[in-house]
């Protein structure tokens, strides 16, 4: 079989699965008065299409910011405007000011779903294909297997095509950035990543590794000679990209300030709902939010985030290899997710993307993490009525990846690249580690399955209404913490197969 | 042994993968067949046996043979614990989420039989030396072609029907014959006939083959029949199997004196020559010619427009058809045409003992002849030929070429089944996926023997792509949309009819040619 046909079949299958999920319900379907993220996106189309740009981020009589006010950077707003332009051609009712509020119809759902698919096909999917073809080791079959596994990652599909969001855009741009940096096109990479940052501010989770990798490259090339030229080129690219994205807001300082205030809502507290991060899990033991003032909460989370993210980034700065870059992306985004302020459960997707990029090297750990990340969003999916697609993809993904990547076959010490463990526990024979890992994997899968079933079937006891969401988020938190520690250890060890890595870089 | 056990893990992966994939379309569009089957659940659950074929409070009366009704009754036992409301007879058009989930899952679960049958088919493939790479093994290709078949996926899991289960019986019976376990094969086919009577069309192939190759044990030196080798015990065994299955299924109705009522439900000849959409068959070409002649006649002032019967051919409703110029076709004529079309094939497997493959070829010809000449053929009938042909396609290069033409045209002719905009992407992507896979995988399989298609076939298939683009994308934007709403359906079925007829002739040629080769030897 030729590679092109395998690749196109994988892409078509990915599109089909996405579309299959999109036939289901979306967040806030038929739930006035606030509806959900679907209505938020539609509302942004309505606002950006009908109001002048200066009013987009301001509370006016025509723009009630308490009803899904725009809280993403300008690129999202432009995207909404573009969608609204098309929507207005198809059916002006969809974006009519005020009167279209809460508009729902099968045709409109079809339109909204199609916009997500279009952005995915244009941005995310090509980036994944190119990454797998050019930056992954192994036979053609292996690369296609990785491609299919990444494209079928359930978390992203369920959020974008079930719940309804455009994560494919920002993650896709970030992936284009990774791809370009991996191929050595530094300016293009920083351009792509700047676009990602201007689409969703959450991409800041990835910013430290990008910054350190590029800076490290410049330092390595010599800050006086070629490195300086490189640094200037990159800085110019970033500045120009940001300038262009913010151009319409620039003339007025208050505009810029208002946008920034909308993007970073400090007043919303340490966390909302049930998130699988440190603060929310700690909350079951200590009620942090009642002990500390909101300011000290902010500083505390900032300190912890930096403490967790900096080591890997500094390591990357010292050794700017692509291998380190990928690991630093995982570690930094996980550090942000686990410790930073105002984290949403959906932000785990930002950690899932770089983990997907490591599927080839650590199949077991990555599949495990990806599965846990999907599981961590279970309460959200249940709220949105996505039980059926969740079940299908939740069962299908580990089955498919374990089969395709033969993940369970290579979980020996060497494959997990945990040489340090062997030194710490010399008593554990090597075979046992593989066996233990396998059993831990099975038990954790069973635990997640049981908790999923319980959340669906059982009513929680009346005095503990949040029992299952808390159990889900705490379980997922344990997994995330474990993966974070694992990849941190890996990054601080020498890559075992140095020669093959060097060839790549 | 370990290597062999391991070598089938890919089959499990394919089967689990496709089963989960099917579950993704639970909330997709479903046709009125969904309500048909819900109504049958209600009928078989809440009425006594004697009322099953009399009940007509819904327009979707029970018109499958008794064993299928029993299947529905079995499903109803499970449905009772799921959502009892779907079993109420007066609850017409009831489609609660639980009902949808139950019915969809029942299709996915009954498909397990199809999966088993596909596995059995994969095991009877003849190969000289299996390649090491799983992807280029004929059995792997066959498994994908069967399990991921485009037509079966959209007809069963979106449009809604239980074809997978039925084709499971057919393929299992074919596999048993290929393994020379004829009695089991006959039993399975007898059961199948009592599940859905459309398979009567391929019964002649079964009858002749079993009589010739099973009941006569020896041949003369020149290969023709040796009458003295007749084995009456074998005939008795076959006969008792078939008769007992039929007795089990129709016996109760005979006892109640309802046989004529059941038969009138099973064969409703009051419906029209062509189905609501034209299936791509000879009658589509015939009616197309009639229409063309009528238009030409009016242009040349040979005919008066007022004298022509109203063209209700593609009105979307099942109804009687009157041709304008050519004589109208009565049901008996279609039956005669079908019989005439399969006669040479039957004679050919009667006159000379032929292998089990020739039987499969004959079965395919019967299936295709029924699609081409049958009365009120549904376009779904093409699956009857496409699925068994997959087995031959992985074994020989010529059959692979025929398979590509037939499956592409046949599958494309299923497109009008899904007309809702949301399912557009599904049908296009799924069709592309299946087509790309079958072209590259079969090409890879028979790589050493040159290309699979001749230039003319390539041109035809490219033309099909052009027709598809014109009908699906360009036509809805053009001004003719209002004036001639059925033009795309017409063009699709006419164009596809050419491909199906061509495949039929090619397949006939392979059967008769191999006959001649034998003679020369």
Short mmCIF file of N, CA and C in Angstrom, two decimals, chain B residues 277-413:
data_model
loop_
_atom_site.label_atom_id
_atom_site.label_comp_id
_atom_site.label_asym_id
_atom_site.label_seq_id
_atom_site.Cartn_x
_atom_site.Cartn_y
_atom_site.Cartn_z
N UNK B 277 -36.79 5.78 -6.35
CA UNK B 277 -35.66 6.23 -7.16
C UNK B 277 -35.42 5.10 -8.13
N UNK B 278 -34.92 5.42 -9.29
CA UNK B 278 -34.63 4.33 -10.21
C UNK B 278 -33.39 3.61 -9.75
N UNK B 279 -33.48 2.32 -9.67
CA UNK B 279 -32.27 1.55 -9.45
C UNK B 279 -31.52 1.52 -10.78
N UNK B 280 -30.22 1.36 -10.74
CA UNK B 280 -29.46 1.36 -12.00
C UNK B 280 -29.61 0.01 -12.70
N UNK B 281 -30.70 -0.20 -13.40
CA UNK B 281 -30.87 -1.51 -14.05
C UNK B 281 -31.40 -1.36 -15.47
N UNK B 282 -31.71 -2.49 -16.08
CA UNK B 282 -32.12 -2.48 -17.48
C UNK B 282 -33.41 -1.68 -17.66
N UNK B 283 -34.30 -1.72 -16.66
CA UNK B 283 -35.57 -1.01 -16.81
C UNK B 283 -35.37 0.49 -16.73
N UNK B 284 -34.32 0.90 -16.02
CA UNK B 284 -33.99 2.33 -16.02
C UNK B 284 -33.59 2.75 -17.43
N UNK B 285 -32.76 1.90 -18.06
CA UNK B 285 -32.36 2.20 -19.44
C UNK B 285 -33.58 2.19 -20.35
N UNK B 286 -34.48 1.21 -20.13
CA UNK B 286 -35.69 1.08 -20.95
C UNK B 286 -36.57 2.31 -20.79
N UNK B 287 -36.79 2.69 -19.54
CA UNK B 287 -37.64 3.86 -19.31
C UNK B 287 -36.96 5.13 -19.81
N UNK B 288 -35.64 5.16 -19.67
CA UNK B 288 -34.90 6.31 -20.19
C UNK B 288 -35.07 6.41 -21.69
N UNK B 289 -34.97 5.27 -22.38
CA UNK B 289 -35.15 5.27 -23.83
C UNK B 289 -36.56 5.72 -24.18
N UNK B 290 -37.53 5.24 -23.38
CA UNK B 290 -38.92 5.62 -23.62
C UNK B 290 -39.09 7.13 -23.53
N UNK B 291 -38.50 7.69 -22.51
CA UNK B 291 -38.60 9.13 -22.30
C UNK B 291 -37.95 9.89 -23.45
N UNK B 292 -36.77 9.41 -23.84
CA UNK B 292 -36.05 10.07 -24.93
C UNK B 292 -36.86 10.00 -26.21
N UNK B 293 -37.47 8.82 -26.48
CA UNK B 293 -38.28 8.68 -27.69
C UNK B 293 -39.49 9.60 -27.64
N UNK B 294 -40.09 9.71 -26.46
CA UNK B 294 -41.27 10.56 -26.34
C UNK B 294 -40.91 12.01 -26.65
N UNK B 295 -39.79 12.45 -26.06
CA UNK B 295 -39.37 13.83 -26.29
C UNK B 295 -39.07 14.04 -27.77
N UNK B 296 -38.35 13.07 -28.35
CA UNK B 296 -38.00 13.15 -29.77
C UNK B 296 -39.26 13.18 -30.61
N UNK B 297 -40.23 12.31 -30.25
CA UNK B 297 -41.47 12.24 -31.01
C UNK B 297 -42.22 13.56 -31.00
N UNK B 298 -42.26 14.19 -29.86
CA UNK B 298 -42.95 15.47 -29.76
C UNK B 298 -42.23 16.52 -30.61
N UNK B 299 -40.90 16.49 -30.55
CA UNK B 299 -40.11 17.44 -31.33
C UNK B 299 -40.37 17.29 -32.82
N UNK B 300 -40.44 16.01 -33.27
CA UNK B 300 -40.60 15.75 -34.69
C UNK B 300 -42.06 15.76 -35.12
N UNK B 301 -42.94 16.15 -34.20
CA UNK B 301 -44.38 16.25 -34.47
C UNK B 301 -44.98 14.89 -34.83
N UNK B 302 -44.37 13.79 -34.38
CA UNK B 302 -44.96 12.47 -34.63
C UNK B 302 -45.99 12.14 -33.57
N UNK B 303 -45.81 12.74 -32.39
CA UNK B 303 -46.71 12.45 -31.27
C UNK B 303 -47.35 13.74 -30.79
N UNK B 304 -48.54 13.62 -30.24
CA UNK B 304 -49.19 14.77 -29.62
C UNK B 304 -48.87 14.76 -28.13
N UNK B 305 -48.46 15.88 -27.62
CA UNK B 305 -48.06 15.91 -26.23
C UNK B 305 -49.23 15.56 -25.31
N UNK B 306 -50.42 15.97 -25.72
CA UNK B 306 -51.59 15.73 -24.87
C UNK B 306 -51.94 14.26 -24.76
N UNK B 307 -51.55 13.50 -25.80
CA UNK B 307 -51.90 12.08 -25.77
C UNK B 307 -51.03 11.28 -24.82
N UNK B 308 -49.86 11.83 -24.47
CA UNK B 308 -48.93 11.05 -23.66
C UNK B 308 -49.47 10.92 -22.24
N UNK B 309 -49.27 9.75 -21.65
CA UNK B 309 -49.63 9.64 -20.23
C UNK B 309 -48.72 10.53 -19.40
N UNK B 310 -49.24 10.99 -18.29
CA UNK B 310 -48.44 11.91 -17.47
C UNK B 310 -47.20 11.19 -16.96
N UNK B 311 -46.08 11.82 -17.08
CA UNK B 311 -44.82 11.20 -16.68
C UNK B 311 -44.70 11.21 -15.17
N UNK B 312 -45.12 10.12 -14.58
CA UNK B 312 -45.09 10.06 -13.12
C UNK B 312 -43.96 9.16 -12.66
N UNK B 313 -43.04 8.93 -13.59
CA UNK B 313 -42.02 7.92 -13.35
C UNK B 313 -41.21 8.18 -12.08
N UNK B 314 -40.77 9.40 -11.93
CA UNK B 314 -39.88 9.67 -10.81
C UNK B 314 -40.55 10.60 -9.82
N UNK B 315 -41.83 10.46 -9.69
CA UNK B 315 -42.56 11.35 -8.80
C UNK B 315 -42.23 11.18 -7.33
N UNK B 316 -41.36 10.21 -7.02
CA UNK B 316 -40.98 10.02 -5.64
C UNK B 316 -41.88 9.04 -4.92
N UNK B 317 -43.03 8.71 -5.51
CA UNK B 317 -43.94 7.77 -4.87
C UNK B 317 -43.91 6.45 -5.63
N UNK B 318 -44.17 5.38 -4.87
CA UNK B 318 -44.22 4.08 -5.52
C UNK B 318 -45.58 3.96 -6.19
N UNK B 319 -45.59 3.89 -7.49
CA UNK B 319 -46.88 3.79 -8.16
C UNK B 319 -46.74 3.16 -9.54
N UNK B 320 -47.88 2.90 -10.15
CA UNK B 320 -47.88 2.29 -11.47
C UNK B 320 -47.25 3.22 -12.49
N UNK B 321 -46.62 2.61 -13.49
CA UNK B 321 -45.96 3.42 -14.49
C UNK B 321 -46.54 3.08 -15.86
N UNK B 322 -46.74 4.11 -16.64
CA UNK B 322 -47.16 3.88 -18.02
C UNK B 322 -46.10 4.44 -18.93
N UNK B 323 -45.59 3.61 -19.81
CA UNK B 323 -44.62 4.13 -20.75
C UNK B 323 -45.34 4.84 -21.89
N UNK B 324 -44.65 5.81 -22.47
CA UNK B 324 -45.30 6.63 -23.49
C UNK B 324 -45.23 5.99 -24.86
N UNK B 325 -44.08 5.50 -25.24
CA UNK B 325 -43.88 5.01 -26.60
C UNK B 325 -43.71 3.50 -26.60
N UNK B 326 -42.77 3.03 -25.78
CA UNK B 326 -42.49 1.60 -25.73
C UNK B 326 -43.60 0.90 -24.97
N UNK B 327 -43.80 -0.40 -25.23
CA UNK B 327 -44.85 -1.12 -24.51
C UNK B 327 -44.55 -1.20 -23.02
N UNK B 328 -45.58 -1.19 -22.20
CA UNK B 328 -45.41 -1.31 -20.76
C UNK B 328 -44.99 -2.73 -20.39
N UNK B 329 -44.32 -2.83 -19.26
CA UNK B 329 -43.75 -4.11 -18.88
C UNK B 329 -44.55 -4.73 -17.75
N UNK B 330 -45.17 -5.89 -17.98
CA UNK B 330 -45.87 -6.57 -16.88
C UNK B 330 -44.89 -7.34 -16.01
N UNK B 331 -45.26 -7.67 -14.76
CA UNK B 331 -44.36 -8.40 -13.86
C UNK B 331 -43.86 -9.71 -14.46
N UNK B 332 -44.75 -10.41 -15.17
CA UNK B 332 -44.34 -11.70 -15.72
C UNK B 332 -43.17 -11.54 -16.68
N UNK B 333 -43.16 -10.46 -17.43
CA UNK B 333 -42.09 -10.24 -18.40
C UNK B 333 -40.76 -10.07 -17.68
N UNK B 334 -40.78 -9.34 -16.55
CA UNK B 334 -39.51 -9.16 -15.84
C UNK B 334 -39.00 -10.49 -15.30
N UNK B 335 -39.95 -11.32 -14.85
CA UNK B 335 -39.55 -12.63 -14.34
C UNK B 335 -38.92 -13.45 -15.46
N UNK B 336 -39.54 -13.38 -16.62
CA UNK B 336 -39.04 -14.13 -17.76
C UNK B 336 -37.64 -13.65 -18.14
N UNK B 337 -37.48 -12.34 -18.19
CA UNK B 337 -36.17 -11.78 -18.53
C UNK B 337 -35.12 -12.25 -17.55
N UNK B 338 -35.45 -12.22 -16.25
CA UNK B 338 -34.50 -12.64 -15.24
C UNK B 338 -34.10 -14.09 -15.45
N UNK B 339 -35.09 -14.94 -15.68
CA UNK B 339 -34.80 -16.36 -15.87
C UNK B 339 -33.94 -16.57 -17.10
N UNK B 340 -34.30 -15.89 -18.20
CA UNK B 340 -33.52 -16.04 -19.43
C UNK B 340 -32.08 -15.60 -19.20
N UNK B 341 -31.92 -14.55 -18.40
CA UNK B 341 -30.57 -14.01 -18.19
C UNK B 341 -29.70 -14.97 -17.39
N UNK B 342 -30.31 -15.73 -16.47
CA UNK B 342 -29.46 -16.62 -15.67
C UNK B 342 -29.35 -18.01 -16.28
N UNK B 343 -30.20 -18.31 -17.28
CA UNK B 343 -30.24 -19.67 -17.82
C UNK B 343 -28.87 -20.18 -18.31
N UNK B 344 -28.15 -19.40 -19.13
CA UNK B 344 -26.85 -19.92 -19.61
C UNK B 344 -25.91 -20.25 -18.47
N UNK B 345 -25.92 -19.46 -17.42
CA UNK B 345 -25.02 -19.73 -16.30
C UNK B 345 -25.40 -21.03 -15.63
N UNK B 346 -26.71 -21.23 -15.45
CA UNK B 346 -27.15 -22.46 -14.79
C UNK B 346 -26.80 -23.68 -15.63
N UNK B 347 -27.04 -23.54 -16.94
CA UNK B 347 -26.72 -24.66 -17.83
C UNK B 347 -25.24 -24.96 -17.75
N UNK B 348 -24.44 -23.92 -17.70
CA UNK B 348 -23.00 -24.14 -17.70
C UNK B 348 -22.54 -24.88 -16.46
N UNK B 349 -23.13 -24.60 -15.27
CA UNK B 349 -22.66 -25.37 -14.11
C UNK B 349 -23.35 -26.73 -14.03
N UNK B 350 -24.40 -26.93 -14.79
CA UNK B 350 -25.04 -28.25 -14.80
C UNK B 350 -24.28 -29.21 -15.70
N UNK B 351 -23.83 -28.70 -16.86
CA UNK B 351 -23.29 -29.61 -17.86
C UNK B 351 -21.94 -30.17 -17.45
N UNK B 352 -21.20 -29.46 -16.71
CA UNK B 352 -19.87 -29.93 -16.36
C UNK B 352 -19.67 -29.68 -14.86
N UNK B 353 -19.08 -30.64 -14.18
CA UNK B 353 -18.80 -30.41 -12.75
C UNK B 353 -17.78 -29.28 -12.63
N UNK B 354 -18.13 -28.34 -11.86
CA UNK B 354 -17.25 -27.18 -11.74
C UNK B 354 -16.92 -27.01 -10.27
N UNK B 355 -15.88 -26.27 -10.03
CA UNK B 355 -15.45 -26.06 -8.65
C UNK B 355 -16.45 -25.22 -7.88
N UNK B 356 -16.16 -25.05 -6.60
CA UNK B 356 -17.03 -24.23 -5.76
C UNK B 356 -17.00 -22.77 -6.18
N UNK B 357 -15.89 -22.37 -6.79
CA UNK B 357 -15.81 -20.97 -7.25
C UNK B 357 -16.81 -20.69 -8.37
N UNK B 358 -17.01 -21.70 -9.23
CA UNK B 358 -17.97 -21.50 -10.31
C UNK B 358 -19.36 -21.31 -9.74
N UNK B 359 -19.63 -22.01 -8.63
CA UNK B 359 -20.91 -21.81 -7.97
C UNK B 359 -21.06 -20.36 -7.51
N UNK B 360 -20.00 -19.84 -6.91
CA UNK B 360 -20.03 -18.46 -6.43
C UNK B 360 -20.27 -17.50 -7.60
N UNK B 361 -19.60 -17.80 -8.71
CA UNK B 361 -19.76 -16.96 -9.91
C UNK B 361 -21.21 -17.01 -10.41
N UNK B 362 -21.77 -18.20 -10.37
CA UNK B 362 -23.14 -18.38 -10.83
C UNK B 362 -24.10 -17.62 -9.90
N UNK B 363 -23.81 -17.70 -8.60
CA UNK B 363 -24.63 -16.96 -7.63
C UNK B 363 -24.59 -15.46 -7.91
N UNK B 364 -23.38 -14.99 -8.23
CA UNK B 364 -23.23 -13.57 -8.53
C UNK B 364 -24.03 -13.18 -9.75
N UNK B 365 -24.00 -14.07 -10.77
CA UNK B 365 -24.75 -13.76 -11.99
C UNK B 365 -26.23 -13.71 -11.70
N UNK B 366 -26.71 -14.63 -10.87
CA UNK B 366 -28.13 -14.60 -10.49
C UNK B 366 -28.46 -13.28 -9.79
N UNK B 367 -27.57 -12.89 -8.87
CA UNK B 367 -27.83 -11.66 -8.13
C UNK B 367 -27.86 -10.46 -9.07
N UNK B 368 -26.87 -10.41 -9.97
CA UNK B 368 -26.82 -9.26 -10.89
C UNK B 368 -27.99 -9.27 -11.85
N UNK B 369 -28.37 -10.47 -12.31
CA UNK B 369 -29.51 -10.55 -13.23
C UNK B 369 -30.77 -10.04 -12.53
N UNK B 370 -30.91 -10.38 -11.25
CA UNK B 370 -32.10 -9.91 -10.55
C UNK B 370 -32.08 -8.39 -10.39
N UNK B 371 -30.88 -7.83 -10.15
CA UNK B 371 -30.80 -6.37 -10.05
C UNK B 371 -31.16 -5.74 -11.39
N UNK B 372 -30.70 -6.37 -12.47
CA UNK B 372 -30.86 -5.74 -13.77
C UNK B 372 -32.28 -5.88 -14.30
N UNK B 373 -32.91 -7.06 -14.07
CA UNK B 373 -34.19 -7.30 -14.73
C UNK B 373 -35.36 -7.49 -13.77
N UNK B 374 -35.10 -7.46 -12.47
CA UNK B 374 -36.17 -7.75 -11.52
C UNK B 374 -37.27 -6.70 -11.51
N UNK B 375 -38.40 -7.07 -10.90
CA UNK B 375 -39.56 -6.18 -10.79
C UNK B 375 -39.39 -5.30 -9.56
N UNK B 376 -39.47 -4.01 -9.73
CA UNK B 376 -39.43 -3.11 -8.58
C UNK B 376 -38.17 -3.33 -7.73
N UNK B 377 -37.03 -3.23 -8.42
CA UNK B 377 -35.77 -3.48 -7.73
C UNK B 377 -35.37 -2.24 -6.94
N UNK B 378 -34.88 -2.47 -5.76
CA UNK B 378 -34.37 -1.37 -4.97
C UNK B 378 -32.87 -1.26 -5.23
N UNK B 379 -32.32 -0.04 -5.17
CA UNK B 379 -30.89 0.08 -5.47
C UNK B 379 -30.02 -0.64 -4.45
N UNK B 380 -30.61 -0.90 -3.26
CA UNK B 380 -29.84 -1.63 -2.25
C UNK B 380 -29.51 -3.05 -2.70
N UNK B 381 -30.28 -3.57 -3.69
CA UNK B 381 -30.07 -4.94 -4.14
C UNK B 381 -28.68 -5.15 -4.71
N UNK B 382 -28.02 -4.06 -5.11
CA UNK B 382 -26.70 -4.21 -5.71
C UNK B 382 -25.71 -4.82 -4.72
N UNK B 383 -25.99 -4.63 -3.42
CA UNK B 383 -25.08 -5.20 -2.41
C UNK B 383 -25.05 -6.72 -2.50
N UNK B 384 -26.12 -7.29 -2.99
CA UNK B 384 -26.21 -8.74 -3.16
C UNK B 384 -25.10 -9.24 -4.07
N UNK B 385 -24.68 -8.39 -4.99
CA UNK B 385 -23.60 -8.80 -5.88
C UNK B 385 -22.24 -8.30 -5.38
N UNK B 386 -22.22 -7.09 -4.82
CA UNK B 386 -20.92 -6.50 -4.46
C UNK B 386 -20.22 -7.30 -3.37
N UNK B 387 -20.98 -7.71 -2.35
CA UNK B 387 -20.34 -8.38 -1.21
C UNK B 387 -19.71 -9.73 -1.59
N UNK B 388 -20.46 -10.65 -2.24
CA UNK B 388 -19.80 -11.91 -2.59
C UNK B 388 -18.69 -11.74 -3.62
N UNK B 389 -18.82 -10.72 -4.47
CA UNK B 389 -17.78 -10.51 -5.48
C UNK B 389 -16.45 -10.14 -4.82
N UNK B 390 -16.49 -9.57 -3.61
CA UNK B 390 -15.25 -9.22 -2.93
C UNK B 390 -14.35 -10.44 -2.78
N UNK B 391 -14.98 -11.60 -2.54
CA UNK B 391 -14.17 -12.82 -2.33
C UNK B 391 -13.37 -13.14 -3.58
N UNK B 392 -14.07 -13.05 -4.75
CA UNK B 392 -13.36 -13.36 -5.99
C UNK B 392 -12.33 -12.29 -6.30
N UNK B 393 -12.64 -11.05 -5.91
CA UNK B 393 -11.77 -9.94 -6.30
C UNK B 393 -10.38 -10.07 -5.72
N UNK B 394 -10.27 -10.62 -4.49
CA UNK B 394 -8.92 -10.71 -3.93
C UNK B 394 -8.17 -11.92 -4.49
N UNK B 395 -8.87 -12.77 -5.24
CA UNK B 395 -8.19 -13.96 -5.75
C UNK B 395 -7.70 -13.83 -7.18
N UNK B 396 -8.43 -13.06 -8.01
CA UNK B 396 -7.95 -12.97 -9.39
C UNK B 396 -8.01 -11.54 -9.89
N UNK B 397 -7.10 -11.26 -10.81
CA UNK B 397 -6.96 -9.90 -11.28
C UNK B 397 -8.18 -9.44 -12.08
N UNK B 398 -8.69 -10.33 -12.92
CA UNK B 398 -9.81 -9.93 -13.77
C UNK B 398 -11.04 -9.60 -12.92
N UNK B 399 -11.31 -10.47 -11.90
CA UNK B 399 -12.45 -10.20 -11.03
C UNK B 399 -12.25 -8.91 -10.25
N UNK B 400 -10.99 -8.63 -9.92
CA UNK B 400 -10.73 -7.38 -9.20
C UNK B 400 -11.15 -6.19 -10.04
N UNK B 401 -10.85 -6.26 -11.36
CA UNK B 401 -11.26 -5.17 -12.25
C UNK B 401 -12.77 -5.03 -12.28
N UNK B 402 -13.47 -6.16 -12.39
CA UNK B 402 -14.94 -6.11 -12.41
C UNK B 402 -15.46 -5.55 -11.10
N UNK B 403 -14.84 -5.99 -10.01
CA UNK B 403 -15.28 -5.52 -8.69
C UNK B 403 -15.16 -4.01 -8.60
N UNK B 404 -14.06 -3.46 -9.11
CA UNK B 404 -13.87 -2.01 -8.98
C UNK B 404 -14.96 -1.27 -9.74
N UNK B 405 -15.26 -1.72 -10.95
CA UNK B 405 -16.31 -1.04 -11.72
C UNK B 405 -17.66 -1.19 -11.02
N UNK B 406 -17.98 -2.43 -10.63
CA UNK B 406 -19.30 -2.69 -10.06
C UNK B 406 -19.47 -2.00 -8.71
N UNK B 407 -18.45 -2.10 -7.85
CA UNK B 407 -18.63 -1.52 -6.52
C UNK B 407 -18.70 -0.01 -6.60
N UNK B 408 -17.90 0.59 -7.48
CA UNK B 408 -17.93 2.04 -7.55
C UNK B 408 -19.28 2.54 -8.08
N UNK B 409 -19.76 1.93 -9.19
CA UNK B 409 -21.04 2.39 -9.72
C UNK B 409 -22.18 2.03 -8.77
N UNK B 410 -22.13 0.80 -8.24
CA UNK B 410 -23.20 0.36 -7.36
C UNK B 410 -23.28 1.21 -6.12
N UNK B 411 -22.14 1.49 -5.53
CA UNK B 411 -22.15 2.31 -4.32
C UNK B 411 -22.59 3.73 -4.63
N UNK B 412 -22.13 4.24 -5.76
CA UNK B 412 -22.56 5.61 -6.07
C UNK B 412 -24.07 5.68 -6.26
N UNK B 413 -24.63 4.60 -6.82
CA UNK B 413 -26.08 4.64 -7.04
C UNK B 413 -26.84 4.63 -5.72
#
